[in-house]
JSON list of C-alpha atoms in Angstrom, two decimals:
[
{"chain": "A", "resi": 1, "resn": "UNK", "atom": "CA", "xyz": [10.10, 42.03, 46.04]},
{"chain": "A", "resi": 2, "resn": "UNK", "atom": "CA", "xyz": [13.72, 42.45, 47.15]},
{"chain": "A", "resi": 3, "resn": "UNK", "atom": "CA", "xyz": [14.22, 43.89, 50.59]},
{"chain": "A", "resi": 4, "resn": "UNK", "atom": "CA", "xyz": [15.71, 47.35, 50.70]},
{"chain": "A", "resi": 5, "resn": "UNK", "atom": "CA", "xyz": [19.02, 47.34, 52.51]},
{"chain": "A", "resi": 6, "resn": "UNK", "atom": "CA", "xyz": [19.04, 49.32, 55.72]},
{"chain": "A", "resi": 7, "resn": "UNK", "atom": "CA", "xyz": [21.32, 52.35, 55.72]},
{"chain": "A", "resi": 8, "resn": "UNK", "atom": "CA", "xyz": [21.58, 52.21, 59.52]},
{"chain": "A", "resi": 9, "resn": "UNK", "atom": "CA", "xyz": [25.07, 50.60, 59.74]},
{"chain": "A", "resi": 10, "resn": "UNK", "atom": "CA", "xyz": [26.46, 53.13, 57.27]},
{"chain": "A", "resi": 11, "resn": "UNK", "atom": "CA", "xyz": [24.78, 55.98, 59.15]},
{"chain": "A", "resi": 12, "resn": "UNK", "atom": "CA", "xyz": [26.26, 54.71, 62.41]},
{"chain": "A", "resi": 13, "resn": "UNK", "atom": "CA", "xyz": [29.78, 54.94, 60.92]},
{"chain": "A", "resi": 14, "resn": "UNK", "atom": "CA", "xyz": [29.07, 58.45, 59.65]},
{"chain": "A", "resi": 15, "resn": "UNK", "atom": "CA", "xyz": [27.82, 59.57, 63.06]},
{"chain": "A", "resi": 16, "resn": "UNK", "atom": "CA", "xyz": [30.86, 58.03, 64.79]},
{"chain": "A", "resi": 17, "resn": "UNK", "atom": "CA", "xyz": [33.18, 59.73, 62.30]},
{"chain": "A", "resi": 18, "resn": "UNK", "atom": "CA", "xyz": [31.48, 63.10, 62.83]},
{"chain": "A", "resi": 19, "resn": "UNK", "atom": "CA", "xyz": [31.67, 62.69, 66.62]},
{"chain": "A", "resi": 20, "resn": "UNK", "atom": "CA", "xyz": [35.38, 61.92, 66.30]},
{"chain": "A", "resi": 21, "resn": "UNK", "atom": "CA", "xyz": [36.03, 65.06, 64.22]},
{"chain": "A", "resi": 22, "resn": "UNK", "atom": "CA", "xyz": [33.91, 67.30, 66.44]},
{"chain": "A", "resi": 23, "resn": "UNK", "atom": "CA", "xyz": [35.38, 65.99, 69.69]},
{"chain": "A", "resi": 24, "resn": "UNK", "atom": "CA", "xyz": [38.90, 66.56, 68.39]},
{"chain": "A", "resi": 25, "resn": "UNK", "atom": "CA", "xyz": [38.04, 70.20, 67.78]},
{"chain": "A", "resi": 26, "resn": "UNK", "atom": "CA", "xyz": [36.04, 70.73, 70.99]},
{"chain": "A", "resi": 27, "resn": "UNK", "atom": "CA", "xyz": [38.75, 69.18, 73.20]},
{"chain": "A", "resi": 28, "resn": "UNK", "atom": "CA", "xyz": [41.44, 71.31, 71.56]},
{"chain": "A", "resi": 29, "resn": "UNK", "atom": "CA", "xyz": [39.49, 74.59, 71.67]},
{"chain": "A", "resi": 30, "resn": "UNK", "atom": "CA", "xyz": [37.03, 74.40, 74.56]},
{"chain": "A", "resi": 31, "resn": "UNK", "atom": "CA", "xyz": [38.34, 72.00, 77.21]},
{"chain": "A", "resi": 32, "resn": "UNK", "atom": "CA", "xyz": [40.61, 73.81, 79.64]},
{"chain": "A", "resi": 33, "resn": "UNK", "atom": "CA", "xyz": [41.45, 70.92, 82.00]},
{"chain": "A", "resi": 34, "resn": "UNK", "atom": "CA", "xyz": [45.25, 70.78, 82.57]},
{"chain": "A", "resi": 35, "resn": "UNK", "atom": "CA", "xyz": [45.06, 66.99, 83.10]},
{"chain": "A", "resi": 36, "resn": "UNK", "atom": "CA", "xyz": [44.13, 66.58, 79.45]},
{"chain": "A", "resi": 37, "resn": "UNK", "atom": "CA", "xyz": [47.34, 66.89, 77.49]},
{"chain": "A", "resi": 38, "resn": "UNK", "atom": "CA", "xyz": [47.72, 66.52, 73.76]},
{"chain": "A", "resi": 39, "resn": "UNK", "atom": "CA", "xyz": [44.87, 64.11, 73.03]},
{"chain": "A", "resi": 40, "resn": "UNK", "atom": "CA", "xyz": [44.30, 62.34, 69.75]},
{"chain": "A", "resi": 41, "resn": "UNK", "atom": "CA", "xyz": [40.90, 60.74, 69.24]},
{"chain": "A", "resi": 42, "resn": "UNK", "atom": "CA", "xyz": [41.71, 57.36, 67.66]},
{"chain": "A", "resi": 43, "resn": "UNK", "atom": "CA", "xyz": [38.16, 56.17, 67.08]},
{"chain": "A", "resi": 44, "resn": "UNK", "atom": "CA", "xyz": [34.55, 56.21, 68.20]},
{"chain": "A", "resi": 45, "resn": "UNK", "atom": "CA", "xyz": [32.17, 53.26, 68.49]},
{"chain": "A", "resi": 46, "resn": "UNK", "atom": "CA", "xyz": [28.49, 54.16, 68.74]},
{"chain": "A", "resi": 47, "resn": "UNK", "atom": "CA", "xyz": [25.84, 51.71, 69.98]},
{"chain": "A", "resi": 48, "resn": "UNK", "atom": "CA", "xyz": [23.05, 50.95, 67.47]},
{"chain": "A", "resi": 49, "resn": "UNK", "atom": "CA", "xyz": [20.55, 53.04, 69.49]},
{"chain": "A", "resi": 50, "resn": "UNK", "atom": "CA", "xyz": [23.00, 55.99, 69.68]},
{"chain": "A", "resi": 51, "resn": "UNK", "atom": "CA", "xyz": [22.69, 55.99, 73.48]},
{"chain": "A", "resi": 52, "resn": "UNK", "atom": "CA", "xyz": [26.41, 55.44, 74.17]},
{"chain": "A", "resi": 53, "resn": "UNK", "atom": "CA", "xyz": [29.70, 56.07, 72.45]},
{"chain": "A", "resi": 54, "resn": "UNK", "atom": "CA", "xyz": [33.09, 54.63, 73.37]},
{"chain": "A", "resi": 55, "resn": "UNK", "atom": "CA", "xyz": [35.74, 57.18, 72.54]},
{"chain": "A", "resi": 56, "resn": "UNK", "atom": "CA", "xyz": [39.25, 55.77, 72.17]},
{"chain": "A", "resi": 57, "resn": "UNK", "atom": "CA", "xyz": [42.09, 58.27, 72.58]},
{"chain": "A", "resi": 58, "resn": "UNK", "atom": "CA", "xyz": [45.86, 58.38, 72.81]},
{"chain": "A", "resi": 59, "resn": "UNK", "atom": "CA", "xyz": [48.17, 60.94, 74.37]},
{"chain": "A", "resi": 60, "resn": "UNK", "atom": "CA", "xyz": [51.30, 62.56, 73.07]},
{"chain": "A", "resi": 61, "resn": "UNK", "atom": "CA", "xyz": [52.13, 63.93, 76.53]},
{"chain": "A", "resi": 62, "resn": "UNK", "atom": "CA", "xyz": [50.56, 63.33, 79.92]},
{"chain": "A", "resi": 63, "resn": "UNK", "atom": "CA", "xyz": [49.29, 60.64, 82.27]},
{"chain": "A", "resi": 64, "resn": "UNK", "atom": "CA", "xyz": [46.76, 58.28, 80.64]},
{"chain": "A", "resi": 65, "resn": "UNK", "atom": "CA", "xyz": [44.88, 57.63, 83.90]},
{"chain": "A", "resi": 66, "resn": "UNK", "atom": "CA", "xyz": [44.56, 61.34, 84.72]},
{"chain": "A", "resi": 67, "resn": "UNK", "atom": "CA", "xyz": [43.47, 62.15, 81.18]},
{"chain": "A", "resi": 68, "resn": "UNK", "atom": "CA", "xyz": [40.87, 59.34, 81.19]},
{"chain": "A", "resi": 69, "resn": "UNK", "atom": "CA", "xyz": [39.47, 60.59, 84.49]},
{"chain": "A", "resi": 70, "resn": "UNK", "atom": "CA", "xyz": [39.40, 64.21, 83.29]},
{"chain": "A", "resi": 71, "resn": "UNK", "atom": "CA", "xyz": [37.75, 63.35, 79.96]},
{"chain": "A", "resi": 72, "resn": "UNK", "atom": "CA", "xyz": [35.10, 61.19, 81.62]},
{"chain": "A", "resi": 73, "resn": "UNK", "atom": "CA", "xyz": [34.41, 63.99, 84.12]},
{"chain": "A", "resi": 74, "resn": "UNK", "atom": "CA", "xyz": [34.08, 66.43, 81.21]},
{"chain": "A", "resi": 75, "resn": "UNK", "atom": "CA", "xyz": [31.86, 64.03, 79.21]},
{"chain": "A", "resi": 76, "resn": "UNK", "atom": "CA", "xyz": [28.68, 66.01, 79.97]},
{"chain": "A", "resi": 77, "resn": "UNK", "atom": "CA", "xyz": [30.32, 69.28, 78.91]},
{"chain": "A", "resi": 78, "resn": "UNK", "atom": "CA", "xyz": [31.62, 67.67, 75.70]},
{"chain": "A", "resi": 79, "resn": "UNK", "atom": "CA", "xyz": [28.26, 66.02, 74.99]},
{"chain": "A", "resi": 80, "resn": "UNK", "atom": "CA", "xyz": [26.55, 69.41, 75.38]},
{"chain": "A", "resi": 81, "resn": "UNK", "atom": "CA", "xyz": [28.90, 70.92, 72.79]},
{"chain": "A", "resi": 82, "resn": "UNK", "atom": "CA", "xyz": [28.30, 67.97, 70.47]},
{"chain": "A", "resi": 83, "resn": "UNK", "atom": "CA", "xyz": [24.56, 68.48, 70.83]},
{"chain": "A", "resi": 84, "resn": "UNK", "atom": "CA", "xyz": [24.97, 71.99, 69.36]},
{"chain": "A", "resi": 85, "resn": "UNK", "atom": "CA", "xyz": [26.92, 70.66, 66.38]},
{"chain": "A", "resi": 86, "resn": "UNK", "atom": "CA", "xyz": [25.34, 67.31, 65.52]},
{"chain": "A", "resi": 87, "resn": "UNK", "atom": "CA", "xyz": [21.99, 67.20, 63.81]},
{"chain": "A", "resi": 88, "resn": "UNK", "atom": "CA", "xyz": [20.77, 63.93, 65.30]},
{"chain": "A", "resi": 89, "resn": "UNK", "atom": "CA", "xyz": [17.93, 63.20, 67.68]},
{"chain": "A", "resi": 90, "resn": "UNK", "atom": "CA", "xyz": [20.04, 61.49, 70.35]},
{"chain": "A", "resi": 91, "resn": "UNK", "atom": "CA", "xyz": [23.59, 62.54, 71.19]},
{"chain": "A", "resi": 92, "resn": "UNK", "atom": "CA", "xyz": [25.26, 59.58, 72.87]},
{"chain": "A", "resi": 93, "resn": "UNK", "atom": "CA", "xyz": [26.66, 59.50, 76.40]},
{"chain": "A", "resi": 94, "resn": "UNK", "atom": "CA", "xyz": [30.44, 59.54, 76.03]},
{"chain": "A", "resi": 95, "resn": "UNK", "atom": "CA", "xyz": [32.75, 56.97, 77.62]},
{"chain": "A", "resi": 96, "resn": "UNK", "atom": "CA", "xyz": [36.47, 57.66, 77.17]},
{"chain": "A", "resi": 97, "resn": "UNK", "atom": "CA", "xyz": [39.05, 54.86, 77.05]},
{"chain": "A", "resi": 98, "resn": "UNK", "atom": "CA", "xyz": [42.80, 55.20, 76.66]},
{"chain": "A", "resi": 99, "resn": "UNK", "atom": "CA", "xyz": [43.99, 53.38, 73.53]},
{"chain": "A", "resi": 100, "resn": "UNK", "atom": "CA", "xyz": [47.42, 51.79, 73.80]},
{"chain": "A", "resi": 101, "resn": "UNK", "atom": "CA", "xyz": [47.54, 50.76, 70.12]},
{"chain": "A", "resi": 102, "resn": "UNK", "atom": "CA", "xyz": [50.01, 53.50, 69.06]},
{"chain": "A", "resi": 103, "resn": "UNK", "atom": "CA", "xyz": [52.29, 52.56, 71.99]},
{"chain": "A", "resi": 104, "resn": "UNK", "atom": "CA", "xyz": [52.14, 48.89, 71.06]},
{"chain": "A", "resi": 105, "resn": "UNK", "atom": "CA", "xyz": [52.84, 49.70, 67.42]},
{"chain": "A", "resi": 106, "resn": "UNK", "atom": "CA", "xyz": [55.94, 51.71, 68.40]},
{"chain": "A", "resi": 107, "resn": "UNK", "atom": "CA", "xyz": [57.12, 48.84, 70.62]},
{"chain": "A", "resi": 108, "resn": "UNK", "atom": "CA", "xyz": [56.62, 46.34, 67.78]},
{"chain": "A", "resi": 109, "resn": "UNK", "atom": "CA", "xyz": [58.49, 48.60, 65.35]},
{"chain": "A", "resi": 110, "resn": "UNK", "atom": "CA", "xyz": [61.37, 48.85, 67.82]},
{"chain": "A", "resi": 111, "resn": "UNK", "atom": "CA", "xyz": [61.48, 45.06, 68.21]},
{"chain": "A", "resi": 112, "resn": "UNK", "atom": "CA", "xyz": [61.44, 44.56, 64.44]},
{"chain": "A", "resi": 113, "resn": "UNK", "atom": "CA", "xyz": [64.21, 47.12, 63.97]},
{"chain": "A", "resi": 114, "resn": "UNK", "atom": "CA", "xyz": [66.23, 45.38, 66.68]},
{"chain": "A", "resi": 115, "resn": "UNK", "atom": "CA", "xyz": [65.75, 41.97, 65.04]},
{"chain": "A", "resi": 116, "resn": "UNK", "atom": "CA", "xyz": [66.73, 43.32, 61.63]},
{"chain": "A", "resi": 117, "resn": "UNK", "atom": "CA", "xyz": [69.82, 45.02, 63.09]},
{"chain": "A", "resi": 118, "resn": "UNK", "atom": "CA", "xyz": [70.99, 41.86, 64.92]},
{"chain": "A", "resi": 119, "resn": "UNK", "atom": "CA", "xyz": [70.32, 39.76, 61.82]},
{"chain": "A", "resi": 120, "resn": "UNK", "atom": "CA", "xyz": [72.40, 42.03, 59.59]},
{"chain": "A", "resi": 121, "resn": "UNK", "atom": "CA", "xyz": [75.27, 41.87, 62.11]},
{"chain": "A", "resi": 122, "resn": "UNK", "atom": "CA", "xyz": [75.20, 38.05, 61.92]},
{"chain": "A", "resi": 123, "resn": "UNK", "atom": "CA", "xyz": [75.41, 38.10, 58.11]}
]
């Protein structure tokens, strides 16, 4: 008999995606900490047992260190709000990490534009 494929990995992605959407809304509407500027949740990684979730975020405005500290201090508050929205047995403990990927992408784009501009001047 063929083994039935586990739907756990797929479910994990769905839970992470739902956490990302819900956190975006909760942070925008419920979190009143002035240290948290305009936050964008870039992604969520949930452990297989749903005990922990790494939440990667970027900032449009504000200090990344202050925002990380504020979000991690508000993690219990945010987790409580998630508990009311998510229909899963275990709501993970949240761990916020600043994601520099958008910054790096902008830097790379600037370098590429600079290289293209200097190349076209040479030709």
